[in-house]
């Protein structure tokens, strides 16, 4: 005998499988059954990661958009969005519910208060679906970005007290600052 479980709603449920026999004096056997229905994961966020360009301390970057989609078969009535680290939400069209098959958008801005590589996350929390997360990273500091070419210089073997011939190193400002 094989038993399958096909829940019609999310949450815990219980039942009893009763086995009987037409043979006299064979007692019925009861087998307790339990299972938990889980709704489709449903929520997804696109893109899965946002990277922000170098942004000056105390300034905010231009907003980048994240699309949140409920690809599940049921409505999600408990949606909440939160950004942590030096990141914040802007231009948020998502409410507290998201119908099955529907999408909404939110903007994320980067506002660094320290220099260096900074990270955070946009969390899309749900009351009845698996949550989704978007990784966030950016560089806090001046907007200028300088590149040196070549990145490594190997000078020729040179006698003590003498000078080698010059080797050119080119510095390029890759930003518009």
Short mmCIF file of C-alpha atoms in Angstrom, two decimals:
data_model
loop_
_atom_site.label_atom_id
_atom_site.label_comp_id
_atom_site.label_asym_id
_atom_site.label_seq_id
_atom_site.Cartn_x
_atom_site.Cartn_y
_atom_site.Cartn_z
CA UNK A 1 0.00 0.00 0.00
CA UNK A 2 1.34 3.44 -0.90
CA UNK A 3 0.01 6.68 0.52
CA UNK A 4 0.45 10.08 -1.12
CA UNK A 5 -0.13 13.56 0.27
CA UNK A 6 -1.74 16.30 -1.84
CA UNK A 7 -2.45 19.33 0.36
CA UNK A 8 -5.06 21.86 -0.71
CA UNK A 9 -3.80 24.59 1.64
CA UNK A 10 -0.61 25.53 3.47
CA UNK A 11 -0.17 24.44 7.07
CA UNK A 12 -0.25 21.25 9.16
CA UNK A 13 -2.97 18.66 8.63
CA UNK A 14 -3.76 15.23 10.04
CA UNK A 15 -5.80 12.20 8.95
CA UNK A 16 -6.17 8.49 9.73
CA UNK A 17 -5.76 5.60 7.31
CA UNK A 18 -8.01 2.72 8.44
CA UNK A 19 -7.30 -0.77 7.13
CA UNK A 20 -10.06 -3.35 7.47
CA UNK A 21 -10.44 -6.99 6.49
CA UNK A 22 -13.40 -9.12 5.44
CA UNK A 23 -11.93 -11.97 7.49
CA UNK A 24 -13.71 -12.57 10.78
CA UNK A 25 -11.95 -11.52 13.96
CA UNK A 26 -9.36 -9.35 12.22
CA UNK A 27 -9.37 -6.02 13.92
CA UNK A 28 -9.09 -2.80 11.87
CA UNK A 29 -5.71 -1.11 11.92
CA UNK A 30 -5.52 2.66 12.20
CA UNK A 31 -2.44 4.45 10.85
CA UNK A 32 -2.12 8.12 11.84
CA UNK A 33 -1.10 10.38 8.96
CA UNK A 34 0.25 13.91 9.16
CA UNK A 35 1.77 16.35 6.73
CA UNK A 36 2.45 20.00 6.19
CA UNK A 37 1.35 21.81 3.06
CA UNK A 38 3.70 24.49 1.87
CA UNK A 39 2.78 27.00 -0.77
CA UNK A 40 4.95 27.39 -3.84
CA UNK A 41 8.13 29.33 -3.15
CA UNK A 42 6.57 31.92 -5.38
CA UNK A 43 8.55 35.09 -4.62
CA UNK A 44 11.54 35.99 -6.72
CA UNK A 45 13.62 39.13 -7.21
CA UNK A 46 15.36 40.27 -10.38
CA UNK A 47 18.26 40.98 -10.48
CA UNK A 48 19.62 38.80 -7.67
CA UNK A 49 22.46 41.27 -7.00
CA UNK A 50 23.00 45.03 -7.33
CA UNK A 51 26.42 46.70 -7.51
CA UNK A 52 26.76 50.45 -7.02
CA UNK A 53 29.59 52.62 -8.35
CA UNK A 54 31.84 54.56 -5.99
CA UNK A 55 29.73 57.14 -4.19
CA UNK A 56 31.01 60.05 -2.11
CA UNK A 57 30.55 59.86 1.65
CA UNK A 58 27.22 61.40 2.69
CA UNK A 59 25.83 61.36 -0.86
CA UNK A 60 23.21 59.00 -2.35
CA UNK A 61 23.57 57.07 -5.58
CA UNK A 62 21.05 56.94 -8.38
CA UNK A 63 18.33 54.36 -7.59
CA UNK A 64 18.55 50.90 -9.15
CA UNK A 65 15.33 48.94 -9.74
CA UNK A 66 14.45 45.48 -8.44
CA UNK A 67 11.41 43.60 -9.81
CA UNK A 68 9.64 41.35 -7.30
CA UNK A 69 7.35 38.66 -8.75
CA UNK A 70 4.89 36.23 -7.17
CA UNK A 71 5.06 33.25 -9.53
CA UNK A 72 3.19 31.09 -7.01
CA UNK A 73 -0.38 29.91 -7.31
CA UNK A 74 -1.69 31.80 -4.28
CA UNK A 75 -1.81 35.43 -3.21
CA UNK A 76 0.77 36.61 -0.69
CA UNK A 77 -0.89 38.81 1.90
CA UNK A 78 2.13 39.44 4.12
CA UNK A 79 4.85 41.06 2.01
CA UNK A 80 7.47 43.28 3.68
CA UNK A 81 10.64 44.78 2.16
CA UNK A 82 13.72 45.86 4.12
CA UNK A 83 17.20 47.03 3.07
CA UNK A 84 20.13 46.98 5.49
CA UNK A 85 23.65 48.35 5.52
CA UNK A 86 24.19 51.68 3.76
CA UNK A 87 21.23 50.96 1.45
CA UNK A 88 17.64 52.23 1.47
CA UNK A 89 14.40 51.71 -0.46
CA UNK A 90 13.03 54.34 -2.83
CA UNK A 91 10.28 54.43 -5.45
CA UNK A 92 8.58 51.41 -3.86
CA UNK A 93 5.40 50.26 -5.68
CA UNK A 94 5.05 47.12 -3.53
CA UNK A 95 2.36 47.12 -0.88
CA UNK A 96 1.80 44.52 1.82
CA UNK A 97 0.21 42.01 -0.56
CA UNK A 98 1.14 40.59 -3.95
CA UNK A 99 -1.38 38.60 -6.00
CA UNK A 100 -0.46 35.32 -7.69
CA UNK A 101 1.27 36.11 -10.99
CA UNK A 102 1.72 39.81 -10.13
CA UNK A 103 4.90 41.91 -9.96
CA UNK A 104 5.93 45.14 -8.28
CA UNK A 105 9.10 47.24 -8.28
CA UNK A 106 11.24 48.98 -5.72
CA UNK A 107 14.28 51.17 -6.05
CA UNK A 108 17.40 50.79 -3.94
CA UNK A 109 19.85 53.64 -3.25
CA UNK A 110 23.37 53.49 -1.81
CA UNK A 111 24.31 56.12 0.81
CA UNK A 112 27.76 55.32 2.23
CA UNK A 113 28.95 56.85 5.49
CA UNK A 114 32.41 55.27 5.35
CA UNK A 115 35.15 54.51 2.83
CA UNK A 116 35.62 51.06 1.34
CA UNK A 117 33.74 48.08 -0.04
CA UNK A 118 30.34 47.95 1.65
CA UNK A 119 27.61 45.33 1.48
CA UNK A 120 24.05 44.73 2.57
CA UNK A 121 20.88 42.99 1.45
CA UNK A 122 17.36 43.68 0.29
CA UNK A 123 15.09 41.19 2.07
CA UNK A 124 11.68 40.35 0.64
CA UNK A 125 9.81 38.75 3.54
CA UNK A 126 6.56 36.81 3.21
CA UNK A 127 4.05 35.44 5.68
CA UNK A 128 3.30 32.32 3.63
CA UNK A 129 6.07 31.94 1.03
CA UNK A 130 9.81 31.41 1.08
CA UNK A 131 11.51 34.83 1.36
CA UNK A 132 13.81 36.21 -1.35
CA UNK A 133 17.04 38.20 -0.97
CA UNK A 134 18.99 40.54 -3.24
CA UNK A 135 22.71 40.98 -2.46
CA UNK A 136 23.81 44.63 -2.40
CA UNK A 137 27.34 46.06 -2.63
CA UNK A 138 28.98 49.37 -3.34
CA UNK A 139 32.14 51.40 -2.81
CA UNK A 140 32.10 54.26 -0.35
CA UNK A 141 34.54 57.04 -1.06
CA UNK A 142 35.54 59.42 -3.78
CA UNK A 143 34.06 58.89 -7.20
CA UNK A 144 37.43 59.04 -9.01
CA UNK A 145 38.94 55.74 -10.11
CA UNK A 146 42.55 55.59 -11.29
CA UNK A 147 44.12 52.71 -13.18
CA UNK A 148 47.86 52.13 -13.68
CA UNK A 149 49.25 50.37 -16.78
CA UNK A 150 51.19 48.22 -16.62
CA UNK A 151 49.98 47.03 -13.23
CA UNK A 152 53.42 45.61 -12.45
CA UNK A 153 56.83 46.90 -13.54
CA UNK A 154 59.86 44.60 -13.75
CA UNK A 155 63.00 46.75 -13.94
CA UNK A 156 66.11 45.27 -15.58
CA UNK A 157 69.11 44.09 -13.59
CA UNK A 158 71.10 47.25 -12.86
CA UNK A 159 74.59 47.73 -11.43
CA UNK A 160 74.97 49.22 -7.95
CA UNK A 161 75.28 53.01 -8.13
CA UNK A 162 73.93 53.22 -11.72
CA UNK A 163 70.45 53.99 -12.99
CA UNK A 164 68.31 51.82 -15.20
CA UNK A 165 66.63 53.19 -18.29
CA UNK A 166 63.21 54.71 -17.55
CA UNK A 167 60.03 52.61 -17.76
CA UNK A 168 56.75 54.38 -18.53
CA UNK A 169 53.71 53.89 -16.30
CA UNK A 170 50.44 55.35 -17.57
CA UNK A 171 47.80 56.56 -15.11
CA UNK A 172 44.21 56.78 -16.41
CA UNK A 173 41.19 58.29 -14.63
CA UNK A 174 38.35 55.86 -15.49
CA UNK A 175 35.58 57.97 -13.97
CA UNK A 176 33.93 61.20 -15.04
CA UNK A 177 35.10 62.95 -11.83
#
